[in-house]
Tab-separated table of C-alpha atoms and ligand atoms in Angstrom:
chain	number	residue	atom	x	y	z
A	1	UNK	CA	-1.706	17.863	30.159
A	2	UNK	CA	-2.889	21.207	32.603
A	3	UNK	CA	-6.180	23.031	31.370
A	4	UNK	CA	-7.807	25.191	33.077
A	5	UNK	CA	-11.347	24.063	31.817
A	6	UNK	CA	-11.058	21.100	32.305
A	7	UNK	CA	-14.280	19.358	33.709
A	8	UNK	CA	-16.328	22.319	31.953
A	9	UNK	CA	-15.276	22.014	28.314
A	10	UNK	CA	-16.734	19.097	27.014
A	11	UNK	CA	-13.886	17.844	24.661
A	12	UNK	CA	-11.800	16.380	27.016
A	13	UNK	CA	-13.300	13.557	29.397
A	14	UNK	CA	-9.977	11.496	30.950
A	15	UNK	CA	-8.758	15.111	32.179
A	16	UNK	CA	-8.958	13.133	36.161
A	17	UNK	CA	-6.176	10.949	34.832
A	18	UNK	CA	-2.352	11.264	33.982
A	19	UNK	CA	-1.393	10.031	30.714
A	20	UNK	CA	0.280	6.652	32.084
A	21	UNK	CA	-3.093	6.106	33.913
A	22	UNK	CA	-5.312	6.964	30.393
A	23	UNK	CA	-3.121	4.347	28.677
A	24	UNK	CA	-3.377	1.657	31.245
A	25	UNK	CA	-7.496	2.775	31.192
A	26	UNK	CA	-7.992	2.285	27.903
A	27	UNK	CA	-5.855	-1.205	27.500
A	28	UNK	CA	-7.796	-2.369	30.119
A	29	UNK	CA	-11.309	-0.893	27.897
A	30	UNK	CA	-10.071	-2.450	25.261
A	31	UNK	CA	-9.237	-5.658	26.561
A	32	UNK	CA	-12.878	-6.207	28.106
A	33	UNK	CA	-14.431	-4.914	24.862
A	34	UNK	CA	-12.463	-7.741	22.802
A	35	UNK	CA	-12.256	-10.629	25.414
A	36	UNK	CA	-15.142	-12.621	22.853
A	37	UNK	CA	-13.267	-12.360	19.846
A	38	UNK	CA	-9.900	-13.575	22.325
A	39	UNK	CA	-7.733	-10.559	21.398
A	40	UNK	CA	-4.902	-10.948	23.660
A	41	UNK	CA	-1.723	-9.262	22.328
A	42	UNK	CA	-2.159	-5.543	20.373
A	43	UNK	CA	0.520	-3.130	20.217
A	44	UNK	CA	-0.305	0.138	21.437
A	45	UNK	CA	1.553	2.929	20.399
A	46	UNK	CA	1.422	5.932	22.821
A	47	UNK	CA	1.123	9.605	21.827
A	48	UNK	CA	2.363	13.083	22.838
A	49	UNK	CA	0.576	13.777	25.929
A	50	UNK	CA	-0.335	17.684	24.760
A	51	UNK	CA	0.254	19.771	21.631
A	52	UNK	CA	-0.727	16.504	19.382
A	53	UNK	CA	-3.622	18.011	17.294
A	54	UNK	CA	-2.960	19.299	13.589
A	55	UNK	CA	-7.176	20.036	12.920
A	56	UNK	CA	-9.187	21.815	15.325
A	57	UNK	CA	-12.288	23.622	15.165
A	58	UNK	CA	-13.731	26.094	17.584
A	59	UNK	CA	-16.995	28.184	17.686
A	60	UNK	CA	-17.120	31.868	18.324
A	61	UNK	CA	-18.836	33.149	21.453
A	62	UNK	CA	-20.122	36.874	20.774
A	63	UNK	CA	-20.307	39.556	23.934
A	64	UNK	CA	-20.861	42.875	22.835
A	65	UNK	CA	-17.723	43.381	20.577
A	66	UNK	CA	-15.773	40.786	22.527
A	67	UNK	CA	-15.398	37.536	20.849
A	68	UNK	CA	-13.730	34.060	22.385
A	69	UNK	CA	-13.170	30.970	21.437
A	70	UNK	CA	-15.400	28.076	22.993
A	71	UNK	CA	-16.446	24.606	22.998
A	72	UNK	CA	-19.293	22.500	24.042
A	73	UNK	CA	-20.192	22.529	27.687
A	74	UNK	CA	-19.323	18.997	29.436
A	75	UNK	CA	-22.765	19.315	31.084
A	76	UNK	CA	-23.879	19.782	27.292
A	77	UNK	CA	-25.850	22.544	28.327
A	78	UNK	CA	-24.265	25.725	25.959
A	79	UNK	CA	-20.460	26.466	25.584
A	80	UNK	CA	-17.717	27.240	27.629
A	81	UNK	CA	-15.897	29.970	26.715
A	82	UNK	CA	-11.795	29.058	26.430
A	83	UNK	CA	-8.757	31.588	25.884
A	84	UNK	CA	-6.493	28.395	24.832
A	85	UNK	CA	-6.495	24.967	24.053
A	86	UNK	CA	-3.702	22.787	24.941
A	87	UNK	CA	-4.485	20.121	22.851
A	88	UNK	CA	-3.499	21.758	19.966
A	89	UNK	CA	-0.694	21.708	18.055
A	90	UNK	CA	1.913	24.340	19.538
A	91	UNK	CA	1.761	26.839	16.067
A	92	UNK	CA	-2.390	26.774	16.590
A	93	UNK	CA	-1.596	27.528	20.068
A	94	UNK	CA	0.847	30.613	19.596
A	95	UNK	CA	-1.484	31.697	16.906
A	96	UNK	CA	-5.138	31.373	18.633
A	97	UNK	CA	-5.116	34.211	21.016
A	98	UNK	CA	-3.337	36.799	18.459
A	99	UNK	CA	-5.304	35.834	15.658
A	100	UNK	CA	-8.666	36.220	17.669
A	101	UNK	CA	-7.341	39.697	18.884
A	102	UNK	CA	-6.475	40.966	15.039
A	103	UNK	CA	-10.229	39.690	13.893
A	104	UNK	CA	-11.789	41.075	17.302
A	105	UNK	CA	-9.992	44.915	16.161
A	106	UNK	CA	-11.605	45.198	12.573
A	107	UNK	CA	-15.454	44.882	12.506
A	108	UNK	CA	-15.646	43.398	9.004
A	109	UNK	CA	-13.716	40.563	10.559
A	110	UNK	CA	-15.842	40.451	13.606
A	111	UNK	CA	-19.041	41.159	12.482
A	112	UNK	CA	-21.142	37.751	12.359
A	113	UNK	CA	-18.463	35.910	12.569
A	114	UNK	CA	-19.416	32.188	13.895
A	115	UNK	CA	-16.381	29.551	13.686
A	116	UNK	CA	-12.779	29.249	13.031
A	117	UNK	CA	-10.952	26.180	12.175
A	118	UNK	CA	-7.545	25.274	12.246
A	119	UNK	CA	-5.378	22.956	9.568
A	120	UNK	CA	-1.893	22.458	9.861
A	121	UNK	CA	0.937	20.807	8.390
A	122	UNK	CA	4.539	19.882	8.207
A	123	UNK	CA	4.935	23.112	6.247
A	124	UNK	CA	1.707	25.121	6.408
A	125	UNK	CA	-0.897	26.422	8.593
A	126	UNK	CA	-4.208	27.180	7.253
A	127	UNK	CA	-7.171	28.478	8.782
A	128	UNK	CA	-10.932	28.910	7.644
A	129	UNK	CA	-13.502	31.731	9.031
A	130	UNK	CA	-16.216	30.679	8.936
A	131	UNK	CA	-19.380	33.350	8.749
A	132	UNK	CA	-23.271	34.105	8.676
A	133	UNK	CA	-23.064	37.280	5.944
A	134	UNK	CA	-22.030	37.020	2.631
A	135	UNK	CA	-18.284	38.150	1.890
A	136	UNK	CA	-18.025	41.027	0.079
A	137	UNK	CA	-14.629	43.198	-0.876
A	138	UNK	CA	-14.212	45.169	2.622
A	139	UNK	CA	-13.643	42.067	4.349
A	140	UNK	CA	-11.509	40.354	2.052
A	141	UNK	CA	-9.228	43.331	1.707
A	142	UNK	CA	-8.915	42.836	5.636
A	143	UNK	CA	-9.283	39.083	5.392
A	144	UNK	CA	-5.629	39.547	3.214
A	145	UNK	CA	-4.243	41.375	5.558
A	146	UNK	CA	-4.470	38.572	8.321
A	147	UNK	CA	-2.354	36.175	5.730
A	148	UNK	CA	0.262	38.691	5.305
A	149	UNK	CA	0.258	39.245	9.229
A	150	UNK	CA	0.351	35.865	10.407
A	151	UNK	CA	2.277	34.167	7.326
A	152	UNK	CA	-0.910	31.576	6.933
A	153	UNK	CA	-3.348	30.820	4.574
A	154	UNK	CA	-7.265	32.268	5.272
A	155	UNK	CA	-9.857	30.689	3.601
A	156	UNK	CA	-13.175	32.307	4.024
A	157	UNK	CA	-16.397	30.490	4.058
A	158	UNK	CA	-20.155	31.231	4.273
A	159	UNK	CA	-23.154	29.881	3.049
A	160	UNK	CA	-22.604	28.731	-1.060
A	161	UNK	CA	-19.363	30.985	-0.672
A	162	UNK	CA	-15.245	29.892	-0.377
A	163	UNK	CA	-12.808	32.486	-0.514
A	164	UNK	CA	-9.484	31.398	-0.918
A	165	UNK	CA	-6.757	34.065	-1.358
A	166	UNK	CA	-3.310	31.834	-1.858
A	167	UNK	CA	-3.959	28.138	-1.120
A	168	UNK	CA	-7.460	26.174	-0.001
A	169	UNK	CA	-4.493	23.277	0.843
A	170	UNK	CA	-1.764	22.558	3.210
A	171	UNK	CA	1.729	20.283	2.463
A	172	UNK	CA	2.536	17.567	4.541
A	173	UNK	CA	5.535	15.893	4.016
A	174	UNK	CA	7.262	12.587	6.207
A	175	UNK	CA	9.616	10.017	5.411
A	176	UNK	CA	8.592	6.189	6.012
A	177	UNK	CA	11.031	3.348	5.655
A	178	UNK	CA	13.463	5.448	3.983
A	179	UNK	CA	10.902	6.779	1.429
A	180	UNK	CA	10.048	11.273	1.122
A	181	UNK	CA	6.227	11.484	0.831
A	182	UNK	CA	4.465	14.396	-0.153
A	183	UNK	CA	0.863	15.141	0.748
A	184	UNK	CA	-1.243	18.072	-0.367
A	185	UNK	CA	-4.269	17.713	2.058
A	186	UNK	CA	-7.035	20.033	1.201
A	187	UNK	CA	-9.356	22.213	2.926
A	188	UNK	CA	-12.498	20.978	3.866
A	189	UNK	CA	-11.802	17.154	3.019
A	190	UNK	CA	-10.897	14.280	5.859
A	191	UNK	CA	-7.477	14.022	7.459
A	192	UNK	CA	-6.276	12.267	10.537
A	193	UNK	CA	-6.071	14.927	13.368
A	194	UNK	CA	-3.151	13.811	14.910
A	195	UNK	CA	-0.339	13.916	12.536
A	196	UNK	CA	2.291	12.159	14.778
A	197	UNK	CA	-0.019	9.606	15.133
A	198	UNK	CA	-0.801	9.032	11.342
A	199	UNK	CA	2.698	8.152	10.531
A	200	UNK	CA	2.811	5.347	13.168
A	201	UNK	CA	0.008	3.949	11.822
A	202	UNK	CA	1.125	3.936	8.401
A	203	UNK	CA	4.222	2.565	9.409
A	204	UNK	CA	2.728	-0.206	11.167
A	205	UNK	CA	0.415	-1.087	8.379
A	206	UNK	CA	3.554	-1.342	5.369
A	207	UNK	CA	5.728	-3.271	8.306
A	208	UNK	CA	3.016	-6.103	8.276
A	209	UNK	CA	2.500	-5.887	4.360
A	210	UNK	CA	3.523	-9.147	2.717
A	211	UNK	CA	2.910	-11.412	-0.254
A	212	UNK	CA	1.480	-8.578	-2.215
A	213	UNK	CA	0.057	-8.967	-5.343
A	214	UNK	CA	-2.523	-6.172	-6.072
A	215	UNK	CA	-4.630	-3.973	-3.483
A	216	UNK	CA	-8.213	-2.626	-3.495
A	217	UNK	CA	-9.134	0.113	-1.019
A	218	UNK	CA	-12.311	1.486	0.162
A	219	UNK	CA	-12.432	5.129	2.210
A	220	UNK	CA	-9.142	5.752	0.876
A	221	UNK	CA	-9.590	9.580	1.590
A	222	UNK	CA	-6.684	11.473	-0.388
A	223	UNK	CA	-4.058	8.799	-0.434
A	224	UNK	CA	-3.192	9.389	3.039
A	225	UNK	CA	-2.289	5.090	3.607
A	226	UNK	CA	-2.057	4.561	-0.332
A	227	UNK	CA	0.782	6.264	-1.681
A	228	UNK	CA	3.164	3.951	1.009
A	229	UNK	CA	1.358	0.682	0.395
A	230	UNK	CA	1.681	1.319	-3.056
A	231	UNK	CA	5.179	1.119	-2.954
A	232	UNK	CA	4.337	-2.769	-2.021
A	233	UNK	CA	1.886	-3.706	-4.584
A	234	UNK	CA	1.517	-4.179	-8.328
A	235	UNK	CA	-1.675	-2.335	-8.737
A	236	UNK	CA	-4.020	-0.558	-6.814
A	237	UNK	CA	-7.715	0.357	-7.002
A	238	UNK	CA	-8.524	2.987	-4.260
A	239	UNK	CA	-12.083	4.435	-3.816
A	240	UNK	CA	-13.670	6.874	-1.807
A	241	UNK	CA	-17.533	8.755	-1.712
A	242	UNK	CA	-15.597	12.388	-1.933
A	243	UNK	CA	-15.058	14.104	-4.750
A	244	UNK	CA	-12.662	16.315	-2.992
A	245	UNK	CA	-10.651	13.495	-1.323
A	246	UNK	CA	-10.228	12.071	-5.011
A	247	UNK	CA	-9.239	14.929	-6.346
A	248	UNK	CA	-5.795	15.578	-3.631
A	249	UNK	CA	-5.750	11.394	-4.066
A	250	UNK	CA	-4.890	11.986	-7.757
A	251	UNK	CA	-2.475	15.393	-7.432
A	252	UNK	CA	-0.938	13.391	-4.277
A	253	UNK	CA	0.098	10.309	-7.110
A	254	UNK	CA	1.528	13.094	-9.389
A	255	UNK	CA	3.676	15.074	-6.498
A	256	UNK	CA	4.947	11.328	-5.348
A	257	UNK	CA	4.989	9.982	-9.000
A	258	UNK	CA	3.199	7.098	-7.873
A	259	UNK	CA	1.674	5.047	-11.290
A	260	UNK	CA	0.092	2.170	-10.229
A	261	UNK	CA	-2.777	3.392	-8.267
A	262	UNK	CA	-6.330	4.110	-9.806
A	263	UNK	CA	-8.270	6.597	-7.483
A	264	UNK	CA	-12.049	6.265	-8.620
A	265	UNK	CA	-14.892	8.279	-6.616
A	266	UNK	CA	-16.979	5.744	-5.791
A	267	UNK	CA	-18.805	4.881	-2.610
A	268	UNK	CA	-18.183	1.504	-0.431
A	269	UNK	CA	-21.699	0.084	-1.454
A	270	UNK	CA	-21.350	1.535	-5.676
A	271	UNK	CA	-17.629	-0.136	-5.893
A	272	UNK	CA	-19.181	-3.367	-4.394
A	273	UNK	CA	-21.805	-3.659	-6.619
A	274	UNK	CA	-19.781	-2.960	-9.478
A	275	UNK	CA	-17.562	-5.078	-8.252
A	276	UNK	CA	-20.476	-7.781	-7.981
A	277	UNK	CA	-21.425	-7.291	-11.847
A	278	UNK	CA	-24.801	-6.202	-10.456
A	279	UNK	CA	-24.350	-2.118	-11.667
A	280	UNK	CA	-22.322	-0.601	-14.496
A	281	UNK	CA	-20.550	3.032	-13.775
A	282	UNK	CA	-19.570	5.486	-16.138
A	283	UNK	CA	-16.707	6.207	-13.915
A	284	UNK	CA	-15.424	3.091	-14.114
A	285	UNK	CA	-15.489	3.361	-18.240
A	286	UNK	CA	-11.779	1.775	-19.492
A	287	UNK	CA	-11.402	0.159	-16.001
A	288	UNK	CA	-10.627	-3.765	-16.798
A	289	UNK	CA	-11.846	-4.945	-13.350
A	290	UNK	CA	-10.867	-8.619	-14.088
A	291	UNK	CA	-7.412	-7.979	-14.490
A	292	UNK	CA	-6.710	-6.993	-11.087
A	293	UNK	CA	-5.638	-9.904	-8.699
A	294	UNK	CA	-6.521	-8.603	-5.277
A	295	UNK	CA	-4.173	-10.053	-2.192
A	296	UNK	CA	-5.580	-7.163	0.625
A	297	UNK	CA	-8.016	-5.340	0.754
A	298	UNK	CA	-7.270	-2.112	3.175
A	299	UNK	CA	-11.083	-0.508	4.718
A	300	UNK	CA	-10.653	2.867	6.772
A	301	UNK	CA	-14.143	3.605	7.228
A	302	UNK	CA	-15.992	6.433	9.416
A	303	UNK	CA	-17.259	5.994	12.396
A	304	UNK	CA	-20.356	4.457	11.255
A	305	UNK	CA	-18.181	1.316	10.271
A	306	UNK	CA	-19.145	-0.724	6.886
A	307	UNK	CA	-22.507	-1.323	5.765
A	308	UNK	CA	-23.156	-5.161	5.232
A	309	UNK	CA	-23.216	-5.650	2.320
A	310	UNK	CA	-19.959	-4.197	1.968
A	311	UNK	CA	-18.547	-6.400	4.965
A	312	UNK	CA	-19.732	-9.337	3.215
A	313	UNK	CA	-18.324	-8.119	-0.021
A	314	UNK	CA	-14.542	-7.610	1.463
A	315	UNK	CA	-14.693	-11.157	2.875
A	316	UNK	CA	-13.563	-12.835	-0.028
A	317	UNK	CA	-9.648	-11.541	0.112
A	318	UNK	CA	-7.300	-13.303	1.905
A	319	UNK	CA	-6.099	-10.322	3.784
A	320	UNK	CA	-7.935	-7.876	5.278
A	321	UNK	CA	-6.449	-4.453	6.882
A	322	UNK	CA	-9.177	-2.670	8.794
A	323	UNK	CA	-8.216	1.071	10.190
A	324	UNK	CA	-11.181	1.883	12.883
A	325	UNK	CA	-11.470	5.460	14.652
A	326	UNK	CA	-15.068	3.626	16.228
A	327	UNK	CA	-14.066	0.513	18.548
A	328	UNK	CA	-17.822	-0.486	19.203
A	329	UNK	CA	-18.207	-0.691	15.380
A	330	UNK	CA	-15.050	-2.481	14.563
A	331	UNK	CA	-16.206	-5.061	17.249
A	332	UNK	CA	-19.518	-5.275	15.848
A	333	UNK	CA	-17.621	-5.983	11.909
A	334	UNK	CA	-15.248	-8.122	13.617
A	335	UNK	CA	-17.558	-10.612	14.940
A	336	UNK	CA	-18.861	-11.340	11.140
A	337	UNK	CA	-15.094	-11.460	9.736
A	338	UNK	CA	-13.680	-13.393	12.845
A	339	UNK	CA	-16.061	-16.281	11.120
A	340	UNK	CA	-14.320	-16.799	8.121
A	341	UNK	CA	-10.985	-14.850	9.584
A	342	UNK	CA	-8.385	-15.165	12.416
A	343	UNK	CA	-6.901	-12.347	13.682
A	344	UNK	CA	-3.084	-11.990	13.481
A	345	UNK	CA	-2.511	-8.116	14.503
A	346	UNK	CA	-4.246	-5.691	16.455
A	347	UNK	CA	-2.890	-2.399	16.791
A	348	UNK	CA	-4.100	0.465	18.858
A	349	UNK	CA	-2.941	4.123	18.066
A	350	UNK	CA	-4.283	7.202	20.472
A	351	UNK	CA	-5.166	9.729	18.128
A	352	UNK	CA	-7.263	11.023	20.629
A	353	UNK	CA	-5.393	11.514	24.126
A	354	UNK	CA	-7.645	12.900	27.462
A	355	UNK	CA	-10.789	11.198	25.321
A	356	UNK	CA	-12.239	7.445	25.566
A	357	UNK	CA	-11.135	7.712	21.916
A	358	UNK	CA	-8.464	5.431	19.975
A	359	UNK	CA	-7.697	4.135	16.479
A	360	UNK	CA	-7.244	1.298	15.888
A	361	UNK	CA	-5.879	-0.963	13.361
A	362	UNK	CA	-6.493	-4.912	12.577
A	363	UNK	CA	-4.886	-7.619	10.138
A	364	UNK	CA	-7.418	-10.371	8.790
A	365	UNK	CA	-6.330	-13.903	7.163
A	366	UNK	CA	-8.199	-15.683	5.498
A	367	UNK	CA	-8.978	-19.609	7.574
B	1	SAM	C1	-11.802	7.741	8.371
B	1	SAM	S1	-11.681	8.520	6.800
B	1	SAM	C2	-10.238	7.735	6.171
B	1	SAM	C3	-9.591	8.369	4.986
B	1	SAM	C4	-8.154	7.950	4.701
B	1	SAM	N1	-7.956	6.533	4.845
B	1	SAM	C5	-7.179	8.717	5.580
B	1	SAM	O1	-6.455	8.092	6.363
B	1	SAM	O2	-7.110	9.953	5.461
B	1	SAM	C6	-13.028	7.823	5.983
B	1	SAM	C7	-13.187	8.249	4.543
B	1	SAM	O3	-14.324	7.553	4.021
B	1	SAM	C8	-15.029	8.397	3.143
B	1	SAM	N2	-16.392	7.830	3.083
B	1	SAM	C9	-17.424	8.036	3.935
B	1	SAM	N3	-18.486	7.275	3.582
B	1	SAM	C10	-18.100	6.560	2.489
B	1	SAM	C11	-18.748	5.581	1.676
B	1	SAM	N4	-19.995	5.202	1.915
B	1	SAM	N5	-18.048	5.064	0.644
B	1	SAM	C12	-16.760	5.436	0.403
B	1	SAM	N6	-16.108	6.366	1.134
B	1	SAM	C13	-16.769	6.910	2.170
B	1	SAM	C14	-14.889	9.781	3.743
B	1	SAM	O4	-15.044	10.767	2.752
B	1	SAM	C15	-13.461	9.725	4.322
B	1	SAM	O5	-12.518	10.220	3.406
């Protein structure tokens, strides 16, 4: 990938290498990083060298009436001021520079204006203003105008305040093993940045599913993994902290006409003390926990990794499937699992080309 700030912006840190010569970095990371838990064979599935992020998010940088785009300094000292971003998907790309130039024309639009952020989709491209000033009717009539101009959704945000005009979601759809999904992934709530990306990983999870019998998943975000693993299950019970997140989880069964999945807003550390018998939820009223017989249990959790008692909780399945975006804290779960666990896959996915950054993705059996 060519940018000229590269070295200055501090987003992209592998900018001295090619792409072959990230990939063969970051094996070689990895491999050092895992040599005491004796991981010696992981796939590693490669991604689009530019042009591979769907979600981006850029400050505003105020001169006068000009505004720009920037991004943390490398030095980490301020921001460095950018007219593109390569990174990007190519319809954030096209869009950036005209969209900055149609808010930098009307003051409404300009005025106090602080971030912008950028969500897009198989079939939709959404993007959120973000603002210090309350927004009143002058700026939304504008605010309209930009949708109509650009054919994408605005969404305007400031402190207690979301204005959404048409959509505060975006429509992703992909096929998997022969199967149409349909996603609607909403503003505001997680989703995997790289989109290309997300379907390998999916793929690679329901191509090592087997001897199913029902699944429980924690972080499950809004059904992203369990609509397809669903397919190879009786029952599942998927949880996440967001209330958002839960809410696409549940309209995402209904546009797939999934039935067998219960999405319950829960956090890791509530479900496993409910789980435990040592709390009682409300939101778990009319949920017969006993009659689910869990095979897998599937963990995707933030970068933090789980909290222990959690970790100690999922070691009682006989499969574990662990999706990391942190290596340092997968390591640091692994070495408690690989006790009672071998390893039989390791996967890594880059999500996050020109960065030390990679997903990852591991398969636990039970010893
Ligand atoms: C890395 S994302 C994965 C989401 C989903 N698997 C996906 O692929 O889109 C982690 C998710 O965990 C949720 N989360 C964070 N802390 C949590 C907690 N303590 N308990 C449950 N969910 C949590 C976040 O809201 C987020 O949706």
């Amino acid at each position: 990938m060519e940018c000229s700030y590269f070295g200055k912006c501090g987003s992209c840190t592998l900018y001295a290498l090619d792409y072959e010569a990230q990939v063969t970095h970051k094996k070689e990371a990895m491999q050092t990083l895992f040599e005491s838990l004796h991981v010696k064979k992981f796939d590693f599935f490669e991604s689009a060298s530019e042009h591979y992020r769907g979600r981006a998010e850029f400050r505003i940088w105020k001169e006068g009436e000009k505004i720009s785009y920037a991004m943390g300094a490398m030095d980490k000292k301020g921001a460095v001021c950018i007219d593109a971003c390569p990174k990007v998907e190519e319809r954030i790309d096209t869009l950036m520079p005209k969209l900055l130039k149609a808010i930098e024309d009307v003051r409404v639009l300009r005025e106090r204006i602080f971030a912008i952020e950028f969500l897009s989709s198989s079939e939709h491209l959404l993007v959120t203003l973000i603002y210090h000033k309350p927004l009143d009717e002058a700026w939304e009539e504008e605010a309209k105008k930009l949708e109509k101009a650009f054919g994408i959704f605005v969404i305007g945000r400031s402190r207690g305040m979301k204005k959404v005009f048409s959509q505060d979601f975006v429509e992703e759809r992909f096929s998997l093993e022969g199967k149409a999904y349909r996603y609607h992934i909403i503003e505001g709530g997680f989703s995997q940045p790289n989109r290309a990306m997300n379907q390998k990983m999916i793929g690679w999870v329901l191509s090592h599913l087997e001897s199913c019998e029902d699944l429980l998943e924690l972080y499950c975000g809004y059904g992203n993994f369990t609509l397809p693993m669903a397919g190879k299950f009786k029952k599942v019970l998927a949880t996440e902290i967001s209330k958002t997140s839960i809410a696409s989880a549940l309209k995402n069964c209904e546009l797939n006409d999934v039935s067998n999945i219960t999405f319950l807003r829960l956090s890791a550390e509530e479900l496993t003390s409910a789980l435990n018998k040592e709390r009682v939820f409300n939101r778990l009223a009319g949920i017969d926990l006993d009659a689910y017989a869990f095979s897998h249990v599937f963990v995707d959790p933030p970068r933090s990794g789980m909290d222990e008692k959690s970790l100690a909780f999922i070691s009682r399945f006989e499969t574990i499937i662990y999706i990391s975006c942190n290596l340092q804290t997968l390591k640091r779960d692994l070495e408690v699992l690989s006790q009672n666990y071998s390893i039989e896959h390791f996967a890594l996915f880059d999500q996050f080309p020109n960065t030390e950054h990679l997903e990852s993705g591991v398969i636990l059996k039970r010893l």
